[in-house]
PDB file of C-alpha atoms in Angstrom:
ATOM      1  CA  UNK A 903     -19.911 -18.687  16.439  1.00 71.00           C
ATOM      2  CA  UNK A 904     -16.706 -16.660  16.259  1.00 82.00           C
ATOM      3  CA  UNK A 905     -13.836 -19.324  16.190  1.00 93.00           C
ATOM      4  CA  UNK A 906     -10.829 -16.849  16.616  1.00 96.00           C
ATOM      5  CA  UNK A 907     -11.165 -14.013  19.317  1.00 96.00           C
ATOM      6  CA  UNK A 908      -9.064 -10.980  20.030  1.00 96.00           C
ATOM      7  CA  UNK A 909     -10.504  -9.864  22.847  1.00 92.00           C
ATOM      8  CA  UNK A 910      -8.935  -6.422  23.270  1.00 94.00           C
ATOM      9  CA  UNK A 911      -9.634  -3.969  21.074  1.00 94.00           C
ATOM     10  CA  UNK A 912      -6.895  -1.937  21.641  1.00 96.00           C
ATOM     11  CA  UNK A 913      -3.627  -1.318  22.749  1.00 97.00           C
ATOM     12  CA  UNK A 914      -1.586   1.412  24.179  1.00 98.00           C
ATOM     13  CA  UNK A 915       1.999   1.446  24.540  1.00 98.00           C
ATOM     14  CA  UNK A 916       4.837   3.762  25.170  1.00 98.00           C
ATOM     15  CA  UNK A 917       7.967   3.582  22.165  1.00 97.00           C
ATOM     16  CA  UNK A 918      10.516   1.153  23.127  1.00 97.00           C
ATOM     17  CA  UNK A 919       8.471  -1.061  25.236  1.00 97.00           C
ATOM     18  CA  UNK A 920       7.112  -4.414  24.743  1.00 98.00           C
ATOM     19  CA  UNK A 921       3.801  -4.759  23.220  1.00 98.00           C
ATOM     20  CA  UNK A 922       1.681  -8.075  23.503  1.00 98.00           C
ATOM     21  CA  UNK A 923      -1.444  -8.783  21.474  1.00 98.00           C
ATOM     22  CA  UNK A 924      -3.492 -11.602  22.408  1.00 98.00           C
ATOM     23  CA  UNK A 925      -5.467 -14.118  20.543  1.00 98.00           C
ATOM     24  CA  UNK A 926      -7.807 -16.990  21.256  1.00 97.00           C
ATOM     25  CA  UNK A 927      -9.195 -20.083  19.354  1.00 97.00           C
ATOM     26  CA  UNK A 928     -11.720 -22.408  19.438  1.00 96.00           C
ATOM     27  CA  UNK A 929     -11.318 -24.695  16.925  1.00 93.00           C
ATOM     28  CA  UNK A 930      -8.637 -27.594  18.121  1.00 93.00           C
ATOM     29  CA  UNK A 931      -8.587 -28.087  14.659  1.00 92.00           C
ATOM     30  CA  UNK A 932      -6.453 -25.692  13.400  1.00 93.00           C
ATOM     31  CA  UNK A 933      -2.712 -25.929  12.255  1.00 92.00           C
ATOM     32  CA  UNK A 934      -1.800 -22.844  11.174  1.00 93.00           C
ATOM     33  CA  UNK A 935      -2.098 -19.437  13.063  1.00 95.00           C
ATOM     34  CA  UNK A 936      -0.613 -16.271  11.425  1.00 95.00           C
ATOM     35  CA  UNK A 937      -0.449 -12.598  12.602  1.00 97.00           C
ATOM     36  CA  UNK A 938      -1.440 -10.087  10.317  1.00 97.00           C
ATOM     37  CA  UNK A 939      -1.085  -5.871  10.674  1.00 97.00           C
ATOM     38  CA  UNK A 940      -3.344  -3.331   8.781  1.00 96.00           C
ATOM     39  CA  UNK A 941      -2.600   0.644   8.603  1.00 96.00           C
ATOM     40  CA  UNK A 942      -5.499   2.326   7.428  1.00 93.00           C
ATOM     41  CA  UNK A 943      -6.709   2.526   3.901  1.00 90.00           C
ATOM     42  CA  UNK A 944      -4.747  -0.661   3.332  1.00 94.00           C
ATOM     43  CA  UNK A 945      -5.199  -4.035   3.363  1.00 95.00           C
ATOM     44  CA  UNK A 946      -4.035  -5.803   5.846  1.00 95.00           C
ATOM     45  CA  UNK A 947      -0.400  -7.695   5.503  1.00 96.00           C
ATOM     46  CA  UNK A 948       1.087 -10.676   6.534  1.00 94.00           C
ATOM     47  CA  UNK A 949       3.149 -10.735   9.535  1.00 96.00           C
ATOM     48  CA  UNK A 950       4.297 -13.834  10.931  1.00 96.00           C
ATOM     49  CA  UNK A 951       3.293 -17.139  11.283  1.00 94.00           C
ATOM     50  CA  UNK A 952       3.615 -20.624  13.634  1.00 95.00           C
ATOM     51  CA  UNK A 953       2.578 -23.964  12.820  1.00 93.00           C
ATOM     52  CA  UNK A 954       0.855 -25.894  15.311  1.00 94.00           C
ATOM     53  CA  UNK A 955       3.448 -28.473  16.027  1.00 94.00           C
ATOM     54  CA  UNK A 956       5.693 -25.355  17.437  1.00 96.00           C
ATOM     55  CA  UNK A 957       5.523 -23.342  20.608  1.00 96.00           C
ATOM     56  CA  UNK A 958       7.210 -20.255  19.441  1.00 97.00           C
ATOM     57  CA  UNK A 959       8.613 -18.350  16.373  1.00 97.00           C
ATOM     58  CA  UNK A 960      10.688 -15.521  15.964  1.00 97.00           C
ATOM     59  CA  UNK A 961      11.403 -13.000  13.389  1.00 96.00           C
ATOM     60  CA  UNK A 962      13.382 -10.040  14.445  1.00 97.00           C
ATOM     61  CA  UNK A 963      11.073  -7.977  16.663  1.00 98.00           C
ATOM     62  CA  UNK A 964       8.480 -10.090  16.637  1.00 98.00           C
ATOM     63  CA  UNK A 965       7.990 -13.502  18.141  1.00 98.00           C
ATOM     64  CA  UNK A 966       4.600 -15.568  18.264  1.00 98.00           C
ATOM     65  CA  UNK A 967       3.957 -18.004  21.064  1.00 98.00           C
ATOM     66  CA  UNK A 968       1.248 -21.046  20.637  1.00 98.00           C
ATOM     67  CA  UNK A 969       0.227 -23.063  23.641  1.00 97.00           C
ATOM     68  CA  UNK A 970      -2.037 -25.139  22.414  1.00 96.00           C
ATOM     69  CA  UNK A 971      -3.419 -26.690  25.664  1.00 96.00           C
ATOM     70  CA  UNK A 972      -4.975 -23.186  26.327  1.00 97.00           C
ATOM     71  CA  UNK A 973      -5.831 -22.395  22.425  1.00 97.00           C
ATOM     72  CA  UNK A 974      -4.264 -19.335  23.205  1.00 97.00           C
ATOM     73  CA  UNK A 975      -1.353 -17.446  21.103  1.00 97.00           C
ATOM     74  CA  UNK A 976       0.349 -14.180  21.394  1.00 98.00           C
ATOM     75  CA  UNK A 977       2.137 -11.692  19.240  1.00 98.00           C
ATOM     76  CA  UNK A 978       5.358  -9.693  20.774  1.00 98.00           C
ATOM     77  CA  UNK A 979       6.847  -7.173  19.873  1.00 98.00           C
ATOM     78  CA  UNK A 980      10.123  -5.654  21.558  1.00 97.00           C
ATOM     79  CA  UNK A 981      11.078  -2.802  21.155  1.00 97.00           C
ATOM     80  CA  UNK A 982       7.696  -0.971  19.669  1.00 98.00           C
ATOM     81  CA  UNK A 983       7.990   1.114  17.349  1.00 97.00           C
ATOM     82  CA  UNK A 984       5.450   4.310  16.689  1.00 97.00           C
ATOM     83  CA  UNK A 985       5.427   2.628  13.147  1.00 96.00           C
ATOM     84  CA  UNK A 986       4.137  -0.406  14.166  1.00 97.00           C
ATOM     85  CA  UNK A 987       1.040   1.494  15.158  1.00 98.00           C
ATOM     86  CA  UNK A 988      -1.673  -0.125  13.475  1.00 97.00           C
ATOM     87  CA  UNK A 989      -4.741  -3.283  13.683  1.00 97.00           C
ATOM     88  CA  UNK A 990      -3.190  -6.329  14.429  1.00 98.00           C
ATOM     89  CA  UNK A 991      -5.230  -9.421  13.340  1.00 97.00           C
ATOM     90  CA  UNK A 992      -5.209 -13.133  14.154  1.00 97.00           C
ATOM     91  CA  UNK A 993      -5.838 -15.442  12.237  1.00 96.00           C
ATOM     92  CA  UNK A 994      -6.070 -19.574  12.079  1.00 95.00           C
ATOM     93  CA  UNK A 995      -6.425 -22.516   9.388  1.00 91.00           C
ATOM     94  CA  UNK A 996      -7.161 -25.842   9.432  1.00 86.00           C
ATOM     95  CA  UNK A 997      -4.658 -28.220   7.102  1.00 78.00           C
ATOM     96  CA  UNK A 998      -7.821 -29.161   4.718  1.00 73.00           C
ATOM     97  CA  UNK A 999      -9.002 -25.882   3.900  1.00 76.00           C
ATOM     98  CA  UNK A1000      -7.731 -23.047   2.269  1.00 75.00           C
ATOM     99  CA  UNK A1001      -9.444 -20.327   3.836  1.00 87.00           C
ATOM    100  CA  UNK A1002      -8.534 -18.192   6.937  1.00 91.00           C
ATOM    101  CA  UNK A1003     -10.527 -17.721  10.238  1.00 94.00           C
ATOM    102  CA  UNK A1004      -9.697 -14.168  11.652  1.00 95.00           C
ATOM    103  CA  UNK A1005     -10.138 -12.724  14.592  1.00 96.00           C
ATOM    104  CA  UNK A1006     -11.498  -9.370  14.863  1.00 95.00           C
ATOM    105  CA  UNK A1007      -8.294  -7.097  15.292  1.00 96.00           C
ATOM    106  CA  UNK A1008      -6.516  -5.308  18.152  1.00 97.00           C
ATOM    107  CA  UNK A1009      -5.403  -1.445  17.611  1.00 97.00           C
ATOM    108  CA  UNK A1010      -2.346  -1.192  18.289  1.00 98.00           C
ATOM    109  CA  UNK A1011      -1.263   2.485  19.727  1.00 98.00           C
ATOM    110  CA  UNK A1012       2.844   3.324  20.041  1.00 98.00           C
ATOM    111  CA  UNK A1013       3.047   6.467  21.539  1.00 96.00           C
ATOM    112  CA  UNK A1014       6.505   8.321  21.174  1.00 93.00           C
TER     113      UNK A1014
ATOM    114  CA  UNK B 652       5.772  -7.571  -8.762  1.00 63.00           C
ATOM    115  CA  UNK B 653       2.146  -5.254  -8.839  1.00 79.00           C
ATOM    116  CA  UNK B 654       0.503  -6.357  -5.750  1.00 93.00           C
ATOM    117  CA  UNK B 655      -3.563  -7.169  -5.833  1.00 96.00           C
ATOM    118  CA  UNK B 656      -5.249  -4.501  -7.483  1.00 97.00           C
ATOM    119  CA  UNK B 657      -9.128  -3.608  -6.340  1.00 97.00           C
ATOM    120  CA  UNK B 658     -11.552  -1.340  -7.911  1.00 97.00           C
ATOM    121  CA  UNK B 659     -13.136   0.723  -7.120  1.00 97.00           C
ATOM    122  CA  UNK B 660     -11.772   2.236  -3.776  1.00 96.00           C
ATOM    123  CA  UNK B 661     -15.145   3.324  -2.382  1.00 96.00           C
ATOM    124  CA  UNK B 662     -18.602   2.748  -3.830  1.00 97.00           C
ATOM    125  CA  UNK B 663     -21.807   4.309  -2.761  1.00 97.00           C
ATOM    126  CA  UNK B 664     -25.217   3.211  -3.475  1.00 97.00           C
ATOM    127  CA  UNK B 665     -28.669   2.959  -2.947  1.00 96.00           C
ATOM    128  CA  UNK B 666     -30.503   0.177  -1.694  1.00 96.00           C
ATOM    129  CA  UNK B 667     -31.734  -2.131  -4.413  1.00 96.00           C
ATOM    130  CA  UNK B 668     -29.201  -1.189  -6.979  1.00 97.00           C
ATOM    131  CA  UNK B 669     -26.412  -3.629  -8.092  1.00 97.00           C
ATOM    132  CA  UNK B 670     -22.122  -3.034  -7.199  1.00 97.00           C
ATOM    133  CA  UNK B 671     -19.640  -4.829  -8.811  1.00 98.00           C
ATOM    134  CA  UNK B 672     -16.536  -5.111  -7.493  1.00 98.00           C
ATOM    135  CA  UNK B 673     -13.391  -6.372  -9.653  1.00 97.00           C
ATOM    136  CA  UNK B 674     -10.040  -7.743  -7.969  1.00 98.00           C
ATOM    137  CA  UNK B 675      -6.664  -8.456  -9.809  1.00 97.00           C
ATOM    138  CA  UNK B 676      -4.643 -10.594  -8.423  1.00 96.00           C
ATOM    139  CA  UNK B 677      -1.129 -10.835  -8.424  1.00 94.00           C
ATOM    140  CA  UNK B 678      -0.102 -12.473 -12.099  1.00 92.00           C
ATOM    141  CA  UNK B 679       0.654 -16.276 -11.272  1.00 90.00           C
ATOM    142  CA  UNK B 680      -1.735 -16.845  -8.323  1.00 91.00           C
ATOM    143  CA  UNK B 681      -4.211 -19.140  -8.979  1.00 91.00           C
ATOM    144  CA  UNK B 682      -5.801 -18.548  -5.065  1.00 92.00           C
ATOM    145  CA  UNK B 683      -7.752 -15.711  -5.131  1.00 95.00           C
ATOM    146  CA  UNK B 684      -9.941 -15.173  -2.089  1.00 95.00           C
ATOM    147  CA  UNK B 685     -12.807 -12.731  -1.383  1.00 97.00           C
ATOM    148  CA  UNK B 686     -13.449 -11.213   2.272  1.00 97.00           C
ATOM    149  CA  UNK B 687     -15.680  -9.081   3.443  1.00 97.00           C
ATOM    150  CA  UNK B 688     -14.629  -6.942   7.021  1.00 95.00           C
ATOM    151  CA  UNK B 689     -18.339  -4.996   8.915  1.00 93.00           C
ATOM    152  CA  UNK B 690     -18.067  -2.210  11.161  1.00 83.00           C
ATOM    153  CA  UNK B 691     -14.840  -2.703  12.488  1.00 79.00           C
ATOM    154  CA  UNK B 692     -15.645  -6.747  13.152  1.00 89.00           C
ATOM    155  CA  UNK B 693     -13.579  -9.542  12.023  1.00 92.00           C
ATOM    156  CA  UNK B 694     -12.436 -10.492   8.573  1.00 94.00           C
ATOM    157  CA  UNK B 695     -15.025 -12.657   6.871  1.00 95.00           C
ATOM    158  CA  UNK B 696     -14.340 -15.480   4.493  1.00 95.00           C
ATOM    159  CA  UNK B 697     -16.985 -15.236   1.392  1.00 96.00           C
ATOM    160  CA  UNK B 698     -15.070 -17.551  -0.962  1.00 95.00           C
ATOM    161  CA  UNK B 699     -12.279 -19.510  -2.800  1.00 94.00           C
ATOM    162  CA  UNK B 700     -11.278 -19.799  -5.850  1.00 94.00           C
ATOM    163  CA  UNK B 701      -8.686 -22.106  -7.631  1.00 92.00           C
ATOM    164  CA  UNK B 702      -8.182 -20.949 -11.009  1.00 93.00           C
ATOM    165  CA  UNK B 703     -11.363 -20.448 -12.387  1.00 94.00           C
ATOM    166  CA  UNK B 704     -13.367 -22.672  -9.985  1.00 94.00           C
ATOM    167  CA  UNK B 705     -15.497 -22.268  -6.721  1.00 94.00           C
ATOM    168  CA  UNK B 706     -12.937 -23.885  -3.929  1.00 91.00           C
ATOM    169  CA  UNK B 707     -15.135 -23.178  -0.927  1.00 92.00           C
ATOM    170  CA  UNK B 708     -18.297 -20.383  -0.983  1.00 93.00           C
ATOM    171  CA  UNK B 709     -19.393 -21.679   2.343  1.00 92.00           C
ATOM    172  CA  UNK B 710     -19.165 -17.923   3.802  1.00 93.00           C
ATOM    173  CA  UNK B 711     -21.393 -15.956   0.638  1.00 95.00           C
ATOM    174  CA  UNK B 712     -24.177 -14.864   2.616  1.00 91.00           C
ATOM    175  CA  UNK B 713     -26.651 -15.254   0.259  1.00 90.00           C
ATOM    176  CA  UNK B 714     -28.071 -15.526  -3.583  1.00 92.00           C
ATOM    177  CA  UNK B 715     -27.749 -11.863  -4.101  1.00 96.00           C
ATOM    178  CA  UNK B 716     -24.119 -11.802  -3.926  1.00 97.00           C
ATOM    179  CA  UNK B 717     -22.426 -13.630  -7.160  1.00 97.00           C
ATOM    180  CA  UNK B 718     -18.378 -14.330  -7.702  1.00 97.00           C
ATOM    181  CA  UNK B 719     -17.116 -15.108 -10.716  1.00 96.00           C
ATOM    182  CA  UNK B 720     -13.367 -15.468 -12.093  1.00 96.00           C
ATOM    183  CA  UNK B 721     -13.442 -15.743 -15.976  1.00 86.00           C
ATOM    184  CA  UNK B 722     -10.476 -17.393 -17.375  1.00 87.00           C
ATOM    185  CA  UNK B 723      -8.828 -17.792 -14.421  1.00 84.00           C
ATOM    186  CA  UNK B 724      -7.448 -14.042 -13.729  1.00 92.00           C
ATOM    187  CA  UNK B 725      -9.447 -11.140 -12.275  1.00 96.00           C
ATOM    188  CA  UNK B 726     -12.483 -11.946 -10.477  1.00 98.00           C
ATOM    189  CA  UNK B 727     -15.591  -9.573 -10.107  1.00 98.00           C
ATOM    190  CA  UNK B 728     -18.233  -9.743  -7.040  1.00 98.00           C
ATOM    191  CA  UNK B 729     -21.621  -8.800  -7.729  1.00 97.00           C
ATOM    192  CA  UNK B 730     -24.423  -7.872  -4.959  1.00 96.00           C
ATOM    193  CA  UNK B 731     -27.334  -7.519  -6.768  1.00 95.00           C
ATOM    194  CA  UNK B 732     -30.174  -6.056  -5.248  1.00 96.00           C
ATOM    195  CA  UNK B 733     -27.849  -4.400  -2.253  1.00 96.00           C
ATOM    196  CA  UNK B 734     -28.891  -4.289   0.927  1.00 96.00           C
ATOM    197  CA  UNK B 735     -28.273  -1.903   4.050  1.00 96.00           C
ATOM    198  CA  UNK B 736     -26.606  -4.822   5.800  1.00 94.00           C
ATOM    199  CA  UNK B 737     -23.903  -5.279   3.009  1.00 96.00           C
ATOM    200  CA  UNK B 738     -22.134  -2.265   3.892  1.00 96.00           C
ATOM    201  CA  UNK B 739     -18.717  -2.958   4.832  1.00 96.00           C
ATOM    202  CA  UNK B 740     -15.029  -2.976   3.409  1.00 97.00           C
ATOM    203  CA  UNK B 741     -14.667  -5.923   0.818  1.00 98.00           C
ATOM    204  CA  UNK B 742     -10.840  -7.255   0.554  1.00 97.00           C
ATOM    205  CA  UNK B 743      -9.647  -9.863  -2.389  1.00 97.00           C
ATOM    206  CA  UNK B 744      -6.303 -11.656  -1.263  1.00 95.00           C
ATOM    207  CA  UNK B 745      -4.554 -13.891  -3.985  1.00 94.00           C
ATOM    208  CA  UNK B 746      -1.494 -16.478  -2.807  1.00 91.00           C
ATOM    209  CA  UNK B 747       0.376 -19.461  -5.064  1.00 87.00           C
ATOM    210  CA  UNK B 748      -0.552 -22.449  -4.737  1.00 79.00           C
ATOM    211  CA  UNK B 749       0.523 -24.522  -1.820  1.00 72.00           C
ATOM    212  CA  UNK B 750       1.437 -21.160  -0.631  1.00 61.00           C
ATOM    213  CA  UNK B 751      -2.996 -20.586   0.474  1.00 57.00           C
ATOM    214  CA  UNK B 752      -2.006 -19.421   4.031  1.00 67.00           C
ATOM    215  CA  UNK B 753       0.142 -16.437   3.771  1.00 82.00           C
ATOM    216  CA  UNK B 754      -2.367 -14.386   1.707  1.00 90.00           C
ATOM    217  CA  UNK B 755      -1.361 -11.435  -0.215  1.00 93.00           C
ATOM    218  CA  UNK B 756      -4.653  -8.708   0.099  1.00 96.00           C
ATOM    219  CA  UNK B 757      -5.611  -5.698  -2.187  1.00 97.00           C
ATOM    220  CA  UNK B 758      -6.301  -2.945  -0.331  1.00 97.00           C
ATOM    221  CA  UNK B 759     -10.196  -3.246  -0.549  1.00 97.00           C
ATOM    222  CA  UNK B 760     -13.325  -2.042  -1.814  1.00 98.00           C
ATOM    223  CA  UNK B 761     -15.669   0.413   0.841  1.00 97.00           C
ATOM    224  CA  UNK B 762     -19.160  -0.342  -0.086  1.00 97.00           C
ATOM    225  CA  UNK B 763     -22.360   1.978   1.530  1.00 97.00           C
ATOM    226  CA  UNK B 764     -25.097   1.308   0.732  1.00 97.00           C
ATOM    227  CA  UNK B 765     -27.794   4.128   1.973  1.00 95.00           C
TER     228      UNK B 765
END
């Protein structure tokens, strides 16, 4: 029973475009949804972040939206970069545990 | 700051035979998290620890896989006897506390077992 779901694998976009990864949840439980990217060989690192009681956050070139009536959030990112090639996952908490639920990643393609 | 520090980078093995895996976390964290990712699936929680105790090991998959964190600094993961099905890339993450959600993750440990 897979609680977070990114259902595209990947993602193909040209430099200087927007890209949008999307993620759903299952789990109206959760509070806490963050964004994390992984290049390969790595582990992955943290992105951004949005606590439940917001719709949106921003942080330079990326923003995450939350609409929580559809358990549904999405990462943006304007302009892509070919650096921000790389797996994008999603993940969620809930407020009275400490572990993360993630999704299962998006591969995120930039193409120059 | 040294980040979280796995080892080894890749291990191979047979079937049957026993891995350990070791993860140091980043000095002052007293979350330190193991995760296991399968074939290109999603990031699995195996377990929690706060300082030296078992948080949460709601997501070890069975008795043949055994966490420990000594002291309350590195941790080691042992599968012992290893299965095909326990191939996969194992990641340790470490945070402050209060800080559990925005995990800081070592770069992980590829286990095969053939």
């Amino acid at each position: 029973d897979q609680q977070v779901k990114q259902n595209s694998p990947s993602l193909s976009v040209q430099e200087g475009r927007i890209s949008i990864l999307n993620c759903d949840y299952t789990n109206s439980m959760f509070d806490y949804f963050l964004w994390y990217k992984k290049y390969p060989a790595e582990g992955p690192t943290f992105l951004i972040s949005i606590s439940s009681i917001k719709d949106k956050n921003e942080d330079g070139r990326f923003t995450v939206f939350l609409n929580k009536s559809a358990k549904h959030l999405s990462l943006h990112i304007v302009p892509s970069q070919p650096g921000d090639s790389a797996v994008y996952f999603c993940a969620a908490r809930t407020s009275n545990t400490g572990k993360l639920i993630f999704g299962q990643g998006t591969t995120l393609q930039v193409k120059p | 700051e040294a980040g979280v520090t796995q080892f080894p980078s890749h291990s191979v093995i047979e079937k049957g035979q026993t891995v350990t895996l070791r993860c140091d976390p980043i000095s002052g964290h007293d979350n330190l998290y193991w995760y296991r990712r399968v074939m290109g699936k999603e990031i699995k929680f195996l377990l929690h620890f706060v300082k030296e105790s078992k948080q949460d090991e709601s997501g070890m998959p069975n008795n043949r896989f055994l966490a420990e964190r000594t002291g309350g600094t590195y941790s080691t993961l042992k599968v012992q006897p290893a299965e095909l099905e326990d191939s996969g890339v194992y990641f340790c993450a470490s945070s402050r506390l209060g800080m559990g959600e925005k995990l800081f993750f070592g770069s992980g440990t590829q286990l095969s077992v053939l």
